[in-house]
């Protein structure tokens, strides 16, 4: 098997791989890719810093304070309203997320998990909990949502 850090491969490992050390290895490789911590020496930090510098320069040349203002100029939002929306969403979702995480930790313990859940464990245990609660296997649904079926359904609307 060959696993890459492309999302389809990475997510499959994080969701279905029984081998915890493999999930951890993939997680650490994924979050450090293209950084100074990237073991493949694919550090893009200098390139990213240059892009950020050029975006800031462009914003200033156009009379804006930040690149975000440039991006939002053609949209029905501004930086303050976008940040306000994000804060509002964080406010209403934070407690629910903490509750759900506790439920996940409790479920994992009930299933015999003897370790503290780390970030690379969450997707794996969430899938097991989802299957228990909803008896839902996303892979089994794939046959119903193949491209031809989806296109037929859309065209039929």
GROMACS .gro file of C-alpha atoms in nm:
model
  157
    1UNK     CA    1   0.000   0.000   0.000
    2UNK     CA    2   0.109   0.356  -0.067
    3UNK     CA    3  -0.045   0.632   0.138
    4UNK     CA    4   0.006   0.998   0.057
    5UNK     CA    5  -0.075   1.319   0.239
    6UNK     CA    6  -0.345   1.400  -0.018
    7UNK     CA    7  -0.678   1.443   0.160
    8UNK     CA    8  -0.853   1.125   0.033
    9UNK     CA    9  -0.564   0.907   0.145
   10UNK     CA   10  -0.495   1.097   0.467
   11UNK     CA   11  -0.860   1.103   0.578
   12UNK     CA   12  -0.903   0.733   0.511
   13UNK     CA   13  -0.607   0.657   0.736
   14UNK     CA   14  -0.728   0.889   1.012
   15UNK     CA   15  -1.078   0.741   0.996
   16UNK     CA   16  -1.022   0.369   0.945
   17UNK     CA   17  -0.665   0.268   1.034
   18UNK     CA   18  -0.660   0.046   1.341
   19UNK     CA   19  -0.286   0.104   1.385
   20UNK     CA   20  -0.265   0.404   1.618
   21UNK     CA   21   0.105   0.462   1.558
   22UNK     CA   22   0.041   0.478   1.183
   23UNK     CA   23  -0.239   0.733   1.236
   24UNK     CA   24   0.001   0.937   1.453
   25UNK     CA   25   0.277   0.918   1.193
   26UNK     CA   26   0.041   1.032   0.916
   27UNK     CA   27  -0.103   1.310   1.133
   28UNK     CA   28   0.240   1.447   1.223
   29UNK     CA   29   0.354   1.432   0.860
   30UNK     CA   30   0.033   1.605   0.748
   31UNK     CA   31   0.051   1.897   0.990
   32UNK     CA   32   0.422   1.957   0.932
   33UNK     CA   33   0.422   1.930   0.552
   34UNK     CA   34   0.592   2.217   0.375
   35UNK     CA   35   0.724   2.359   0.704
   36UNK     CA   36   1.060   2.370   0.874
   37UNK     CA   37   0.951   2.052   1.053
   38UNK     CA   38   0.892   1.865   0.725
   39UNK     CA   39   1.128   1.565   0.729
   40UNK     CA   40   1.129   1.556   0.348
   41UNK     CA   41   1.295   1.898   0.353
   42UNK     CA   42   1.006   2.049   0.159
   43UNK     CA   43   1.006   2.369   0.365
   44UNK     CA   44   0.795   2.640   0.197
   45UNK     CA   45   0.818   2.888   0.487
   46UNK     CA   46   1.021   3.143   0.291
   47UNK     CA   47   0.783   3.124  -0.005
   48UNK     CA   48   0.480   3.168   0.222
   49UNK     CA   49   0.639   3.466   0.397
   50UNK     CA   50   0.710   3.625   0.058
   51UNK     CA   51   0.349   3.568  -0.053
   52UNK     CA   52   0.223   3.729   0.268
   53UNK     CA   53   0.459   4.024   0.224
   54UNK     CA   54   0.344   4.075  -0.136
   55UNK     CA   55  -0.023   4.048  -0.038
   56UNK     CA   56   0.027   4.314   0.229
   57UNK     CA   57   0.209   4.536  -0.021
   58UNK     CA   58  -0.072   4.490  -0.275
   59UNK     CA   59  -0.334   4.576  -0.013
   60UNK     CA   60  -0.151   4.894   0.081
   61UNK     CA   61  -0.109   4.995  -0.284
   62UNK     CA   62  -0.485   4.952  -0.329
   63UNK     CA   63  -0.560   5.155  -0.018
   64UNK     CA   64  -0.646   4.868   0.215
   65UNK     CA   65  -0.495   4.776   0.548
   66UNK     CA   66  -0.492   4.396   0.504
   67UNK     CA   67  -0.511   4.136   0.228
   68UNK     CA   68  -0.836   4.019   0.387
   69UNK     CA   69  -0.987   4.361   0.308
   70UNK     CA   70  -0.885   4.319  -0.058
   71UNK     CA   71  -1.038   3.973  -0.070
   72UNK     CA   72  -1.360   4.088   0.093
   73UNK     CA   73  -1.393   4.403  -0.121
   74UNK     CA   74  -1.582   4.213  -0.393
   75UNK     CA   75  -1.797   4.024  -0.147
   76UNK     CA   76  -2.093   4.126   0.067
   77UNK     CA   77  -1.881   4.145   0.382
   78UNK     CA   78  -1.600   4.332   0.545
   79UNK     CA   79  -1.327   4.217   0.779
   80UNK     CA   80  -1.509   4.327   1.094
   81UNK     CA   81  -1.833   4.151   0.997
   82UNK     CA   82  -1.644   3.835   0.894
   83UNK     CA   83  -1.455   3.828   1.223
   84UNK     CA   84  -1.780   3.898   1.408
   85UNK     CA   85  -1.948   3.605   1.236
   86UNK     CA   86  -1.659   3.375   1.322
   87UNK     CA   87  -1.671   3.484   1.685
   88UNK     CA   88  -2.048   3.433   1.695
   89UNK     CA   89  -2.009   3.083   1.553
   90UNK     CA   90  -1.731   3.004   1.799
   91UNK     CA   91  -1.947   3.127   2.086
   92UNK     CA   92  -2.245   2.910   2.004
   93UNK     CA   93  -2.047   2.601   1.905
   94UNK     CA   94  -1.768   2.586   2.163
   95UNK     CA   95  -1.969   2.432   2.449
   96UNK     CA   96  -2.132   2.182   2.213
   97UNK     CA   97  -1.790   2.083   2.078
   98UNK     CA   98  -1.659   2.028   2.430
   99UNK     CA   99  -1.964   1.812   2.512
  100UNK     CA  100  -1.921   1.608   2.195
  101UNK     CA  101  -1.553   1.557   2.267
  102UNK     CA  102  -1.635   1.433   2.617
  103UNK     CA  103  -1.892   1.193   2.469
  104UNK     CA  104  -1.626   1.067   2.228
  105UNK     CA  105  -1.373   1.016   2.508
  106UNK     CA  106  -1.633   0.835   2.719
  107UNK     CA  107  -1.731   0.614   2.423
  108UNK     CA  108  -1.367   0.526   2.352
  109UNK     CA  109  -1.317   0.427   2.716
  110UNK     CA  110  -1.633   0.213   2.707
  111UNK     CA  111  -1.487   0.036   2.404
  112UNK     CA  112  -1.168  -0.048   2.593
  113UNK     CA  113  -0.950   0.244   2.489
  114UNK     CA  114  -0.683   0.276   2.757
  115UNK     CA  115  -0.502   0.582   2.624
  116UNK     CA  116  -0.585   0.952   2.627
  117UNK     CA  117  -0.727   1.053   2.290
  118UNK     CA  118  -0.489   1.254   2.077
  119UNK     CA  119  -0.574   1.446   1.762
  120UNK     CA  120  -0.491   1.144   1.543
  121UNK     CA  121  -0.740   0.934   1.741
  122UNK     CA  122  -1.044   1.158   1.703
  123UNK     CA  123  -1.145   1.067   1.346
  124UNK     CA  124  -1.100   0.696   1.415
  125UNK     CA  125  -1.314   0.696   1.731
  126UNK     CA  126  -1.568   0.937   1.582
  127UNK     CA  127  -1.628   0.692   1.298
  128UNK     CA  128  -1.679   0.406   1.545
  129UNK     CA  129  -1.923   0.619   1.747
  130UNK     CA  130  -2.106   0.727   1.429
  131UNK     CA  131  -2.148   0.363   1.328
  132UNK     CA  132  -2.280   0.272   1.674
  133UNK     CA  133  -2.522   0.565   1.699
  134UNK     CA  134  -2.653   0.570   1.345
  135UNK     CA  135  -2.556   0.229   1.213
  136UNK     CA  136  -2.415   0.425   0.920
  137UNK     CA  137  -2.125   0.317   0.710
  138UNK     CA  138  -2.034   0.601   0.473
  139UNK     CA  139  -1.851   0.359   0.245
  140UNK     CA  140  -2.171   0.158   0.200
  141UNK     CA  141  -2.349   0.475   0.083
  142UNK     CA  142  -2.097   0.532  -0.194
  143UNK     CA  143  -2.282   0.306  -0.440
  144UNK     CA  144  -2.590   0.529  -0.414
  145UNK     CA  145  -2.393   0.848  -0.474
  146UNK     CA  146  -2.185   0.748  -0.772
  147UNK     CA  147  -2.135   1.026  -1.026
  148UNK     CA  148  -2.389   0.886  -1.276
  149UNK     CA  149  -2.655   0.852  -1.003
  150UNK     CA  150  -2.591   1.203  -0.876
  151UNK     CA  151  -2.601   1.353  -1.225
  152UNK     CA  152  -2.923   1.166  -1.305
  153UNK     CA  153  -3.073   1.298  -0.984
  154UNK     CA  154  -2.969   1.655  -1.057
  155UNK     CA  155  -3.090   1.644  -1.416
  156UNK     CA  156  -3.420   1.498  -1.298
  157UNK     CA  157  -3.485   1.803  -1.083
   0.00000   0.00000   0.00000
